[in-house]
PDB file of C-alpha atoms in Angstrom:
ATOM      1  CA  UNK A1087      -9.554  15.528 -40.610  1.00 35.00           C
ATOM      2  CA  UNK A1088     -13.082  14.304 -39.703  1.00 53.00           C
ATOM      3  CA  UNK A1089     -11.631  10.593 -40.435  1.00 57.00           C
ATOM      4  CA  UNK A1090      -8.421  11.524 -37.678  1.00 65.00           C
ATOM      5  CA  UNK A1091     -10.896  12.484 -34.929  1.00 75.00           C
ATOM      6  CA  UNK A1092     -13.171   9.473 -34.897  1.00 78.00           C
ATOM      7  CA  UNK A1093     -10.619   7.195 -33.042  1.00 80.00           C
ATOM      8  CA  UNK A1094     -10.701  10.329 -30.422  1.00 87.00           C
ATOM      9  CA  UNK A1095     -13.846  10.886 -30.044  1.00 89.00           C
ATOM     10  CA  UNK A1096     -14.538   7.226 -29.171  1.00 89.00           C
ATOM     11  CA  UNK A1097     -12.098   7.077 -26.897  1.00 92.00           C
ATOM     12  CA  UNK A1098     -13.603  10.272 -24.978  1.00 94.00           C
ATOM     13  CA  UNK A1099     -17.337   8.675 -24.979  1.00 94.00           C
ATOM     14  CA  UNK A1100     -15.624   5.834 -23.784  1.00 95.00           C
ATOM     15  CA  UNK A1101     -14.120   7.559 -21.242  1.00 95.00           C
ATOM     16  CA  UNK A1102     -17.340   9.673 -20.459  1.00 95.00           C
ATOM     17  CA  UNK A1103     -19.535   6.593 -19.953  1.00 95.00           C
ATOM     18  CA  UNK A1104     -21.489   7.833 -23.124  1.00 95.00           C
ATOM     19  CA  UNK A1105     -23.183   4.267 -24.484  1.00 95.00           C
ATOM     20  CA  UNK A1106     -26.133   5.744 -25.988  1.00 94.00           C
ATOM     21  CA  UNK A1107     -23.541   8.205 -28.563  1.00 93.00           C
ATOM     22  CA  UNK A1108     -20.879   5.362 -28.537  1.00 91.00           C
ATOM     23  CA  UNK A1109     -23.429   2.954 -30.330  1.00 91.00           C
ATOM     24  CA  UNK A1110     -24.813   5.900 -32.742  1.00 88.00           C
ATOM     25  CA  UNK A1111     -20.912   6.781 -33.372  1.00 84.00           C
ATOM     26  CA  UNK A1112     -19.570   3.597 -34.086  1.00 84.00           C
ATOM     27  CA  UNK A1113     -19.848   2.051 -37.469  1.00 80.00           C
ATOM     28  CA  UNK A1114     -19.597  -1.800 -38.499  1.00 80.00           C
ATOM     29  CA  UNK A1115     -16.361  -0.443 -40.356  1.00 79.00           C
ATOM     30  CA  UNK A1116     -14.917   0.738 -37.373  1.00 79.00           C
ATOM     31  CA  UNK A1117     -15.307  -1.993 -35.469  1.00 84.00           C
ATOM     32  CA  UNK A1118     -11.898  -3.904 -35.910  1.00 88.00           C
ATOM     33  CA  UNK A1119     -10.102  -0.825 -35.423  1.00 85.00           C
ATOM     34  CA  UNK A1120     -12.055  -0.063 -32.184  1.00 85.00           C
ATOM     35  CA  UNK A1121     -10.879  -3.801 -31.236  1.00 89.00           C
ATOM     36  CA  UNK A1122      -7.357  -3.542 -31.635  1.00 89.00           C
ATOM     37  CA  UNK A1123      -6.389   0.534 -31.000  1.00 91.00           C
ATOM     38  CA  UNK A1124      -4.155   1.228 -28.412  1.00 93.00           C
ATOM     39  CA  UNK A1125      -3.855   4.733 -26.662  1.00 91.00           C
ATOM     40  CA  UNK A1126      -1.219   6.383 -24.421  1.00 91.00           C
ATOM     41  CA  UNK A1127       2.347   5.607 -23.740  1.00 93.00           C
ATOM     42  CA  UNK A1128       1.117   2.019 -22.089  1.00 94.00           C
ATOM     43  CA  UNK A1129      -1.200   1.106 -25.085  1.00 95.00           C
ATOM     44  CA  UNK A1130      -4.510   0.972 -23.239  1.00 96.00           C
ATOM     45  CA  UNK A1131      -7.586  -0.400 -24.738  1.00 97.00           C
ATOM     46  CA  UNK A1132     -10.972   0.968 -25.026  1.00 96.00           C
ATOM     47  CA  UNK A1133     -11.793  -1.917 -22.217  1.00 97.00           C
ATOM     48  CA  UNK A1134      -8.570  -0.571 -19.722  1.00 98.00           C
ATOM     49  CA  UNK A1135     -10.599   3.059 -20.040  1.00 97.00           C
ATOM     50  CA  UNK A1136     -13.879   1.651 -19.466  1.00 98.00           C
ATOM     51  CA  UNK A1137     -13.156  -0.339 -16.408  1.00 98.00           C
ATOM     52  CA  UNK A1138     -10.381   2.629 -15.051  1.00 97.00           C
ATOM     53  CA  UNK A1139     -13.333   4.949 -15.373  1.00 97.00           C
ATOM     54  CA  UNK A1140     -16.150   2.225 -13.674  1.00 97.00           C
ATOM     55  CA  UNK A1141     -18.583   2.093 -17.147  1.00 98.00           C
ATOM     56  CA  UNK A1142     -20.039  -1.449 -16.681  1.00 97.00           C
ATOM     57  CA  UNK A1143     -22.724  -0.746 -19.124  1.00 97.00           C
ATOM     58  CA  UNK A1144     -19.816   0.494 -21.450  1.00 97.00           C
ATOM     59  CA  UNK A1145     -17.573  -2.496 -20.542  1.00 97.00           C
ATOM     60  CA  UNK A1146     -20.268  -5.093 -21.157  1.00 97.00           C
ATOM     61  CA  UNK A1147     -20.947  -3.500 -24.933  1.00 96.00           C
ATOM     62  CA  UNK A1148     -17.178  -3.514 -25.816  1.00 96.00           C
ATOM     63  CA  UNK A1149     -17.186  -7.310 -24.532  1.00 96.00           C
ATOM     64  CA  UNK A1150     -20.548  -8.580 -25.969  1.00 94.00           C
ATOM     65  CA  UNK A1151     -20.652  -6.474 -29.251  1.00 92.00           C
ATOM     66  CA  UNK A1152     -17.349  -5.725 -29.910  1.00 93.00           C
ATOM     67  CA  UNK A1153     -15.851  -8.998 -28.982  1.00 93.00           C
ATOM     68  CA  UNK A1154     -13.222  -6.946 -27.001  1.00 95.00           C
ATOM     69  CA  UNK A1155     -10.594  -9.575 -25.432  1.00 95.00           C
ATOM     70  CA  UNK A1156     -11.086  -9.069 -21.401  1.00 97.00           C
ATOM     71  CA  UNK A1157      -7.495 -10.618 -20.872  1.00 97.00           C
ATOM     72  CA  UNK A1158      -5.741  -7.754 -23.151  1.00 96.00           C
ATOM     73  CA  UNK A1159      -2.973  -6.021 -21.400  1.00 96.00           C
ATOM     74  CA  UNK A1160      -0.835  -3.145 -21.978  1.00 97.00           C
ATOM     75  CA  UNK A1161       2.566  -2.396 -21.748  1.00 96.00           C
ATOM     76  CA  UNK A1162       2.640  -2.847 -18.050  1.00 96.00           C
ATOM     77  CA  UNK A1163       0.834  -6.333 -18.620  1.00 97.00           C
ATOM     78  CA  UNK A1164      -1.925  -4.670 -16.475  1.00 97.00           C
ATOM     79  CA  UNK A1165      -5.304  -6.096 -17.811  1.00 98.00           C
ATOM     80  CA  UNK A1166      -8.492  -4.359 -17.443  1.00 98.00           C
ATOM     81  CA  UNK A1167      -9.435  -6.370 -14.166  1.00 98.00           C
ATOM     82  CA  UNK A1168      -6.409  -4.457 -12.643  1.00 98.00           C
ATOM     83  CA  UNK A1169      -7.967  -1.395 -13.326  1.00 98.00           C
ATOM     84  CA  UNK A1170     -11.414  -2.035 -12.021  1.00 98.00           C
ATOM     85  CA  UNK A1171     -10.209  -3.852  -8.674  1.00 98.00           C
ATOM     86  CA  UNK A1172      -7.463  -0.774  -8.323  1.00 96.00           C
ATOM     87  CA  UNK A1173     -10.446   1.562  -8.617  1.00 96.00           C
ATOM     88  CA  UNK A1174     -12.783  -0.044  -6.152  1.00 96.00           C
ATOM     89  CA  UNK A1175     -15.331  -0.596  -9.039  1.00 97.00           C
ATOM     90  CA  UNK A1176     -17.216  -3.700  -7.929  1.00 96.00           C
ATOM     91  CA  UNK A1177     -19.518  -4.073 -10.778  1.00 97.00           C
ATOM     92  CA  UNK A1178     -16.824  -4.111 -13.387  1.00 98.00           C
ATOM     93  CA  UNK A1179     -14.881  -6.641 -11.641  1.00 98.00           C
ATOM     94  CA  UNK A1180     -17.890  -8.804 -11.420  1.00 97.00           C
ATOM     95  CA  UNK A1181     -18.356  -8.472 -15.040  1.00 98.00           C
ATOM     96  CA  UNK A1182     -14.892  -9.260 -15.866  1.00 98.00           C
ATOM     97  CA  UNK A1183     -14.595 -12.477 -13.755  1.00 97.00           C
ATOM     98  CA  UNK A1184     -18.309 -13.650 -15.153  1.00 96.00           C
ATOM     99  CA  UNK A1185     -16.178 -13.141 -18.686  1.00 96.00           C
ATOM    100  CA  UNK A1186     -13.464 -15.411 -17.863  1.00 96.00           C
ATOM    101  CA  UNK A1187     -10.999 -12.454 -16.816  1.00 97.00           C
ATOM    102  CA  UNK A1188      -7.829 -14.548 -14.684  1.00 98.00           C
ATOM    103  CA  UNK A1189      -8.144 -13.484 -11.315  1.00 98.00           C
ATOM    104  CA  UNK A1190      -4.543 -13.587 -10.368  1.00 98.00           C
ATOM    105  CA  UNK A1191      -3.068 -12.166 -13.527  1.00 98.00           C
ATOM    106  CA  UNK A1192       0.348 -10.156 -12.772  1.00 97.00           C
ATOM    107  CA  UNK A1193       1.141  -6.775 -13.765  1.00 97.00           C
ATOM    108  CA  UNK A1194       4.558  -5.137 -13.880  1.00 96.00           C
ATOM    109  CA  UNK A1195       6.041  -5.716 -10.909  1.00 96.00           C
ATOM    110  CA  UNK A1196       4.020  -8.864  -9.966  1.00 98.00           C
ATOM    111  CA  UNK A1197       0.651  -7.063  -8.811  1.00 98.00           C
ATOM    112  CA  UNK A1198      -2.341  -9.275  -8.934  1.00 98.00           C
ATOM    113  CA  UNK A1199      -5.834  -7.769  -9.105  1.00 98.00           C
ATOM    114  CA  UNK A1200      -6.414  -8.304  -5.317  1.00 98.00           C
ATOM    115  CA  UNK A1201      -3.340  -6.251  -4.384  1.00 98.00           C
ATOM    116  CA  UNK A1202      -4.624  -3.210  -6.709  1.00 97.00           C
ATOM    117  CA  UNK A1203      -7.791  -3.374  -4.736  1.00 98.00           C
ATOM    118  CA  UNK A1204      -6.352  -3.673  -1.043  1.00 97.00           C
ATOM    119  CA  UNK A1205      -4.554  -0.321  -2.146  1.00 95.00           C
ATOM    120  CA  UNK A1206      -8.549   0.923  -1.234  1.00 91.00           C
ATOM    121  CA  UNK A1207     -11.151   0.291   1.363  1.00 87.00           C
ATOM    122  CA  UNK A1208     -13.743  -1.568  -1.019  1.00 90.00           C
ATOM    123  CA  UNK A1209     -14.557  -4.796   0.795  1.00 95.00           C
ATOM    124  CA  UNK A1210     -16.964  -5.577  -1.624  1.00 94.00           C
ATOM    125  CA  UNK A1211     -14.275  -5.823  -4.250  1.00 97.00           C
ATOM    126  CA  UNK A1212     -11.734  -7.466  -2.259  1.00 98.00           C
ATOM    127  CA  UNK A1213     -14.672 -10.268  -1.502  1.00 97.00           C
ATOM    128  CA  UNK A1214     -15.700 -11.032  -4.702  1.00 97.00           C
ATOM    129  CA  UNK A1215     -11.838 -11.548  -5.771  1.00 98.00           C
ATOM    130  CA  UNK A1216     -11.387 -14.069  -3.056  1.00 98.00           C
ATOM    131  CA  UNK A1217     -14.316 -15.860  -3.666  1.00 97.00           C
ATOM    132  CA  UNK A1218     -13.532 -16.507  -6.998  1.00 97.00           C
ATOM    133  CA  UNK A1219     -10.279 -18.067  -6.069  1.00 97.00           C
ATOM    134  CA  UNK A1220      -7.858 -15.317  -5.405  1.00 98.00           C
ATOM    135  CA  UNK A1221      -4.890 -16.432  -3.918  1.00 98.00           C
ATOM    136  CA  UNK A1222      -4.142 -13.915  -0.741  1.00 98.00           C
ATOM    137  CA  UNK A1223      -0.510 -15.375  -0.074  1.00 98.00           C
ATOM    138  CA  UNK A1224       0.980 -14.215  -3.408  1.00 98.00           C
ATOM    139  CA  UNK A1225       3.588 -11.831  -3.002  1.00 97.00           C
ATOM    140  CA  UNK A1226       4.764  -9.150  -5.709  1.00 98.00           C
ATOM    141  CA  UNK A1227       8.406  -8.381  -6.492  1.00 97.00           C
ATOM    142  CA  UNK A1228       8.969  -6.536  -3.398  1.00 97.00           C
ATOM    143  CA  UNK A1229       7.854  -9.490  -1.058  1.00 97.00           C
ATOM    144  CA  UNK A1230       4.312  -7.870  -0.132  1.00 97.00           C
ATOM    145  CA  UNK A1231       1.608  -9.561  -0.091  1.00 97.00           C
ATOM    146  CA  UNK A1232      -2.058  -8.194   0.135  1.00 97.00           C
ATOM    147  CA  UNK A1233      -2.159  -7.753   3.871  1.00 97.00           C
ATOM    148  CA  UNK A1234       0.912  -6.088   3.826  1.00 97.00           C
ATOM    149  CA  UNK A1235      -0.951  -3.714   1.125  1.00 97.00           C
ATOM    150  CA  UNK A1236      -3.789  -2.869   3.550  1.00 97.00           C
ATOM    151  CA  UNK A1237      -1.777  -2.628   6.429  1.00 97.00           C
ATOM    152  CA  UNK A1238       0.183   0.399   4.513  1.00 96.00           C
ATOM    153  CA  UNK A1239      -3.144   1.810   3.516  1.00 95.00           C
ATOM    154  CA  UNK A1240      -4.852   1.689   7.123  1.00 95.00           C
ATOM    155  CA  UNK A1241      -7.668  -0.456   6.395  1.00 93.00           C
ATOM    156  CA  UNK A1242      -8.371  -2.617   9.609  1.00 96.00           C
ATOM    157  CA  UNK A1243     -11.589  -3.845   8.340  1.00 96.00           C
ATOM    158  CA  UNK A1244     -10.091  -5.122   4.912  1.00 97.00           C
ATOM    159  CA  UNK A1245      -7.263  -6.758   7.687  1.00 98.00           C
ATOM    160  CA  UNK A1246      -9.937  -8.304   9.304  1.00 98.00           C
ATOM    161  CA  UNK A1247     -11.409  -9.867   6.716  1.00 98.00           C
ATOM    162  CA  UNK A1248      -8.085 -11.235   4.750  1.00 98.00           C
ATOM    163  CA  UNK A1249      -7.010 -12.571   8.286  1.00 98.00           C
ATOM    164  CA  UNK A1250     -10.902 -14.645   8.825  1.00 97.00           C
ATOM    165  CA  UNK A1251     -10.077 -15.936   5.176  1.00 97.00           C
ATOM    166  CA  UNK A1252      -6.654 -16.737   5.676  1.00 97.00           C
ATOM    167  CA  UNK A1253      -5.441 -16.713   9.187  1.00 97.00           C
ATOM    168  CA  UNK A1254      -1.714 -16.991   8.660  1.00 96.00           C
ATOM    169  CA  UNK A1255      -1.380 -14.307   6.183  1.00 97.00           C
ATOM    170  CA  UNK A1256      -0.431 -11.922   8.721  1.00 97.00           C
ATOM    171  CA  UNK A1257       3.153 -14.162   8.876  1.00 96.00           C
ATOM    172  CA  UNK A1258       4.642 -12.057   5.922  1.00 95.00           C
ATOM    173  CA  UNK A1259       7.968 -10.240   5.458  1.00 96.00           C
ATOM    174  CA  UNK A1260       9.107  -7.633   2.596  1.00 97.00           C
ATOM    175  CA  UNK A1261      12.024  -9.024   0.568  1.00 97.00           C
ATOM    176  CA  UNK A1262      13.921  -6.424   3.053  1.00 96.00           C
ATOM    177  CA  UNK A1263      12.641  -8.108   5.949  1.00 95.00           C
ATOM    178  CA  UNK A1264      10.061  -5.526   6.798  1.00 96.00           C
ATOM    179  CA  UNK A1265       6.688  -6.849   8.008  1.00 97.00           C
ATOM    180  CA  UNK A1266       3.349  -5.339   8.126  1.00 97.00           C
ATOM    181  CA  UNK A1267       3.762  -4.000  11.713  1.00 96.00           C
ATOM    182  CA  UNK A1268       6.472  -2.201  10.303  1.00 96.00           C
ATOM    183  CA  UNK A1269       4.769  -0.649   7.469  1.00 96.00           C
ATOM    184  CA  UNK A1270       1.831   0.330   9.552  1.00 96.00           C
ATOM    185  CA  UNK A1271       3.896   1.974  12.327  1.00 93.00           C
ATOM    186  CA  UNK A1272       5.860   3.687   9.686  1.00 94.00           C
ATOM    187  CA  UNK A1273       2.765   5.487   8.262  1.00 95.00           C
ATOM    188  CA  UNK A1274       1.126   6.367  11.394  1.00 93.00           C
ATOM    189  CA  UNK A1275      -1.838   3.516  11.253  1.00 95.00           C
ATOM    190  CA  UNK A1276      -2.696   3.442  14.753  1.00 94.00           C
ATOM    191  CA  UNK A1277      -5.647   1.348  14.433  1.00 96.00           C
ATOM    192  CA  UNK A1278      -4.182  -0.915  12.339  1.00 97.00           C
ATOM    193  CA  UNK A1279      -1.470  -1.182  14.889  1.00 96.00           C
ATOM    194  CA  UNK A1280      -3.861  -2.124  17.492  1.00 95.00           C
ATOM    195  CA  UNK A1281      -5.475  -4.921  15.451  1.00 97.00           C
ATOM    196  CA  UNK A1282      -1.916  -6.347  14.338  1.00 96.00           C
ATOM    197  CA  UNK A1283      -0.583  -6.437  17.917  1.00 94.00           C
ATOM    198  CA  UNK A1284      -4.185  -7.738  18.929  1.00 94.00           C
ATOM    199  CA  UNK A1285      -4.624 -10.906  16.559  1.00 95.00           C
ATOM    200  CA  UNK A1286      -1.055 -11.260  15.207  1.00 94.00           C
ATOM    201  CA  UNK A1287       2.158 -12.773  16.807  1.00 91.00           C
ATOM    202  CA  UNK A1288       4.651  -9.814  16.014  1.00 89.00           C
ATOM    203  CA  UNK A1289       7.986  -9.450  18.056  1.00 79.00           C
ATOM    204  CA  UNK A1290       7.600  -5.877  18.928  1.00 64.00           C
ATOM    205  CA  UNK A1291      11.334  -5.706  18.527  1.00 72.00           C
ATOM    206  CA  UNK A1292      11.659  -7.481  15.132  1.00 84.00           C
ATOM    207  CA  UNK A1293      14.193  -5.786  12.882  1.00 86.00           C
ATOM    208  CA  UNK A1294      14.228  -5.191   9.191  1.00 91.00           C
ATOM    209  CA  UNK A1295      17.205  -6.131   7.028  1.00 91.00           C
ATOM    210  CA  UNK A1296      18.871  -2.703   8.434  1.00 86.00           C
ATOM    211  CA  UNK A1297      18.010  -3.293  11.721  1.00 82.00           C
ATOM    212  CA  UNK A1298      14.981  -0.782  12.001  1.00 84.00           C
ATOM    213  CA  UNK A1299      12.091  -2.088  14.673  1.00 83.00           C
ATOM    214  CA  UNK A1300       8.825  -0.942  14.408  1.00 88.00           C
ATOM    215  CA  UNK A1301       9.022   1.059  17.379  1.00 81.00           C
ATOM    216  CA  UNK A1302      12.186   2.725  15.987  1.00 80.00           C
ATOM    217  CA  UNK A1303       9.656   3.342  12.786  1.00 85.00           C
ATOM    218  CA  UNK A1304       7.369   4.961  14.981  1.00 84.00           C
ATOM    219  CA  UNK A1305       9.351   7.331  16.925  1.00 79.00           C
ATOM    220  CA  UNK A1306      11.268   8.545  13.455  1.00 77.00           C
ATOM    221  CA  UNK A1307       8.139   9.524  12.110  1.00 82.00           C
ATOM    222  CA  UNK A1308       6.626  11.095  14.912  1.00 75.00           C
ATOM    223  CA  UNK A1309       4.068   8.744  15.712  1.00 81.00           C
ATOM    224  CA  UNK A1310       4.473   8.485  19.243  1.00 71.00           C
ATOM    225  CA  UNK A1311       1.020   7.008  20.038  1.00 75.00           C
ATOM    226  CA  UNK A1312       1.503   4.159  18.010  1.00 85.00           C
ATOM    227  CA  UNK A1313       5.472   3.902  19.974  1.00 78.00           C
ATOM    228  CA  UNK A1314       3.524   3.656  23.060  1.00 73.00           C
ATOM    229  CA  UNK A1315       1.221   1.353  21.858  1.00 82.00           C
ATOM    230  CA  UNK A1316       4.298  -1.117  21.305  1.00 82.00           C
ATOM    231  CA  UNK A1317       5.936  -0.284  24.519  1.00 69.00           C
ATOM    232  CA  UNK A1318       2.598  -1.271  26.126  1.00 67.00           C
ATOM    233  CA  UNK A1319       2.469  -4.508  24.554  1.00 72.00           C
ATOM    234  CA  UNK A1320       5.891  -5.465  25.389  1.00 57.00           C
ATOM    235  CA  UNK A1321       5.423  -4.654  28.577  1.00 47.00           C
ATOM    236  CA  UNK A1322       2.108  -6.859  28.912  1.00 42.00           C
ATOM    237  CA  UNK A1323       4.370  -9.770  26.987  1.00 37.00           C
ATOM    238  CA  UNK A1324       7.682  -9.846  28.800  1.00 32.00           C
ATOM    239  CA  UNK A1325       6.928  -7.829  31.886  1.00 31.00           C
ATOM    240  CA  UNK A1326       9.834  -5.490  31.621  1.00 36.00           C
ATOM    241  CA  UNK A1327      10.116  -1.940  32.707  1.00 31.00           C
ATOM    242  CA  UNK A1328       9.817   1.116  30.936  1.00 35.00           C
ATOM    243  CA  UNK A1329      13.276   1.322  30.505  1.00 39.00           C
ATOM    244  CA  UNK A1330      13.480  -1.858  29.234  1.00 38.00           C
ATOM    245  CA  UNK A1331      10.708  -1.221  26.859  1.00 42.00           C
ATOM    246  CA  UNK A1332      12.478   1.804  25.352  1.00 47.00           C
ATOM    247  CA  UNK A1333      15.712  -0.067  24.806  1.00 46.00           C
ATOM    248  CA  UNK A1334      13.744  -2.347  22.353  1.00 43.00           C
ATOM    249  CA  UNK A1335      15.422  -5.232  24.334  1.00 45.00           C
ATOM    250  CA  UNK A1336      18.781  -6.287  26.116  1.00 37.00           C
ATOM    251  CA  UNK A1337      19.363  -2.380  27.219  1.00 45.00           C
ATOM    252  CA  UNK A1338      18.716   0.885  25.860  1.00 54.00           C
ATOM    253  CA  UNK A1339      21.813   1.204  23.880  1.00 59.00           C
ATOM    254  CA  UNK A1340      20.206  -1.018  21.475  1.00 61.00           C
ATOM    255  CA  UNK A1341      21.527  -0.469  17.664  1.00 69.00           C
ATOM    256  CA  UNK A1342      20.664  -0.786  14.130  1.00 67.00           C
ATOM    257  CA  UNK A1343      23.010  -2.458  11.403  1.00 68.00           C
ATOM    258  CA  UNK A1344      24.721   1.487  11.547  1.00 77.00           C
ATOM    259  CA  UNK A1345      25.062   1.714  14.970  1.00 80.00           C
ATOM    260  CA  UNK A1346      22.399   4.029  15.367  1.00 79.00           C
ATOM    261  CA  UNK A1347      20.173   3.871  18.378  1.00 78.00           C
ATOM    262  CA  UNK A1348      16.594   4.930  18.720  1.00 76.00           C
ATOM    263  CA  UNK A1349      17.917   8.478  20.329  1.00 82.00           C
ATOM    264  CA  UNK A1350      19.528   8.893  16.657  1.00 83.00           C
ATOM    265  CA  UNK A1351      16.104   7.720  14.809  1.00 75.00           C
ATOM    266  CA  UNK A1352      14.084  10.229  17.076  1.00 78.00           C
ATOM    267  CA  UNK A1353      16.625  12.927  16.235  1.00 85.00           C
ATOM    268  CA  UNK A1354      16.903  12.214  12.510  1.00 80.00           C
ATOM    269  CA  UNK A1355      12.933  12.918  12.197  1.00 75.00           C
ATOM    270  CA  UNK A1356      13.401  16.271  14.439  1.00 83.00           C
ATOM    271  CA  UNK A1357      10.867  14.689  17.046  1.00 77.00           C
ATOM    272  CA  UNK A1358      11.543  16.897  20.276  1.00 83.00           C
ATOM    273  CA  UNK A1359       8.902  14.582  22.540  1.00 79.00           C
ATOM    274  CA  UNK A1360      10.549  11.506  21.337  1.00 77.00           C
ATOM    275  CA  UNK A1361      13.705  12.657  21.988  1.00 82.00           C
ATOM    276  CA  UNK A1362      12.545  13.614  25.372  1.00 83.00           C
ATOM    277  CA  UNK A1363      11.226  10.330  26.486  1.00 78.00           C
ATOM    278  CA  UNK A1364      14.244   8.775  25.410  1.00 80.00           C
ATOM    279  CA  UNK A1365      16.938  10.744  27.352  1.00 84.00           C
ATOM    280  CA  UNK A1366      14.636  11.024  30.091  1.00 82.00           C
ATOM    281  CA  UNK A1367      14.420   7.029  30.247  1.00 75.00           C
ATOM    282  CA  UNK A1368      18.157   7.418  30.592  1.00 76.00           C
ATOM    283  CA  UNK A1369      19.381   6.510  26.880  1.00 79.00           C
ATOM    284  CA  UNK A1370      22.778   7.890  26.116  1.00 83.00           C
ATOM    285  CA  UNK A1371      23.842   9.565  23.116  1.00 87.00           C
ATOM    286  CA  UNK A1372      27.063   7.130  21.717  1.00 86.00           C
ATOM    287  CA  UNK A1373      28.225   7.493  18.281  1.00 89.00           C
ATOM    288  CA  UNK A1374      27.089   5.894  15.531  1.00 87.00           C
ATOM    289  CA  UNK A1375      28.962   3.950  12.718  1.00 87.00           C
ATOM    290  CA  UNK A1376      30.297   6.784  11.076  1.00 91.00           C
ATOM    291  CA  UNK A1377      30.952   8.936  14.190  1.00 90.00           C
ATOM    292  CA  UNK A1378      27.622  11.024  14.454  1.00 91.00           C
ATOM    293  CA  UNK A1379      26.408  11.878  17.301  1.00 90.00           C
ATOM    294  CA  UNK A1380      22.294  11.670  17.841  1.00 89.00           C
ATOM    295  CA  UNK A1381      22.657  15.846  19.061  1.00 91.00           C
ATOM    296  CA  UNK A1382      24.596  16.388  15.815  1.00 91.00           C
ATOM    297  CA  UNK A1383      21.249  15.395  13.630  1.00 91.00           C
ATOM    298  CA  UNK A1384      18.955  18.200  15.476  1.00 91.00           C
ATOM    299  CA  UNK A1385      17.978  20.618  13.393  1.00 91.00           C
ATOM    300  CA  UNK A1386      14.661  21.820  14.766  1.00 91.00           C
ATOM    301  CA  UNK A1387      15.357  24.782  17.685  1.00 92.00           C
ATOM    302  CA  UNK A1388      12.655  22.488  19.877  1.00 92.00           C
ATOM    303  CA  UNK A1389      15.077  19.264  19.394  1.00 90.00           C
ATOM    304  CA  UNK A1390      18.182  21.475  20.480  1.00 91.00           C
ATOM    305  CA  UNK A1391      16.610  22.619  23.315  1.00 92.00           C
ATOM    306  CA  UNK A1392      15.893  19.194  24.728  1.00 90.00           C
ATOM    307  CA  UNK A1393      19.370  18.462  24.624  1.00 89.00           C
ATOM    308  CA  UNK A1394      20.210  21.504  26.318  1.00 88.00           C
ATOM    309  CA  UNK A1395      17.831  21.119  28.964  1.00 87.00           C
ATOM    310  CA  UNK A1396      19.174  17.642  29.295  1.00 82.00           C
ATOM    311  CA  UNK A1397      22.528  18.500  29.920  1.00 68.00           C
ATOM    312  CA  UNK A1398      23.845  16.857  27.343  1.00 49.00           C
ATOM    313  CA  UNK A1399      27.116  17.434  25.832  1.00 47.00           C
ATOM    314  CA  UNK A1400      28.830  16.296  22.702  1.00 44.00           C
TER     315      UNK A1400
END
C-alpha cells in the first residue's frame, strides 16, 4: 500500500511546492518513474503541475536534477510553458524559455503560449514571450490571434503593447469574420472599444458572416454605452445624422443575413432602453426572414411596455 501511495505523495508535494520534502522523499530508484509518470485524464507530467501552480524552484529541480523534458506534452499537446503562460507565472515562463522551451509551440486548437498569456493581464509574461521571439500574428483554429483574445478579455494595456510591437495586428478576422471590435463590443469591454476606435481602423458597420455588426452586438447584449460610442465614432467619420448612425449604414432598416434588423437584436436581448432608442429613431418593425416581428420576441414586461407606449402594432 505504501508503495502505491508514493507516486501520489510526490505529486502532492509538487503541487504544494514543498521542494524540501520532495528532495527527501525522492529516492534514486524513484527518479525514472517520476520522470515518465503521467497523471489525470490528459496525462500531465510533474512539470505541468509545477508550471501551472507557479513553483519555479520545483520546476528547476525537476528539469536540472531529474532531467525532465521541458517540451513534454500532455494529451492536448499542452507543454509546461502553456501552463505557466496561461496562469501568468512569469518566473516559470522565463526559466522554461532559458531551458529551450519552444516559444510558439501549439496545443490543441492551435493555441500558442502567447495566446494563453493574453487571457490574463500579465504584461511581464507577454513581453517576455514576445522578446523571446513569439509571433503575435499566429492564429488558432478559430482564426483568432493574441490581439483578438486580449480584446475579449478586456485588457487595454495588453492591446497597447501588442499594437506597439506589431502595429498591423488589429487587422484580423476570425473564421466567421468577427473582428476584435465585434468581440469587445459583445463582451462589454468599453475601455477596449474606446482604444480600438482610437488606434485602429475598423469600420463601425463591418459585418461578420451572419451579418452582425459591432453595434448590433452591443445592443443585443445591453452595452448601450458601447453602442453610443460606436455611433459617435461613426458620426465623426461620416457626418451622418443620428438616424443614419442607428441604421448602421444606408437606412434604418439595415438587416443581417437572416433579415433581422437592429430592432430584432435589441428585443431578442430583452433590452428595453435599446428598443426605445431605436423605435424613437424611427426604426420600423418589419418581419425577418422567418416572418417574425421584433415585437414577437419581447418577453420582459418593460420591453412589451415600450412597444405599447410607441403604439407599434403587429
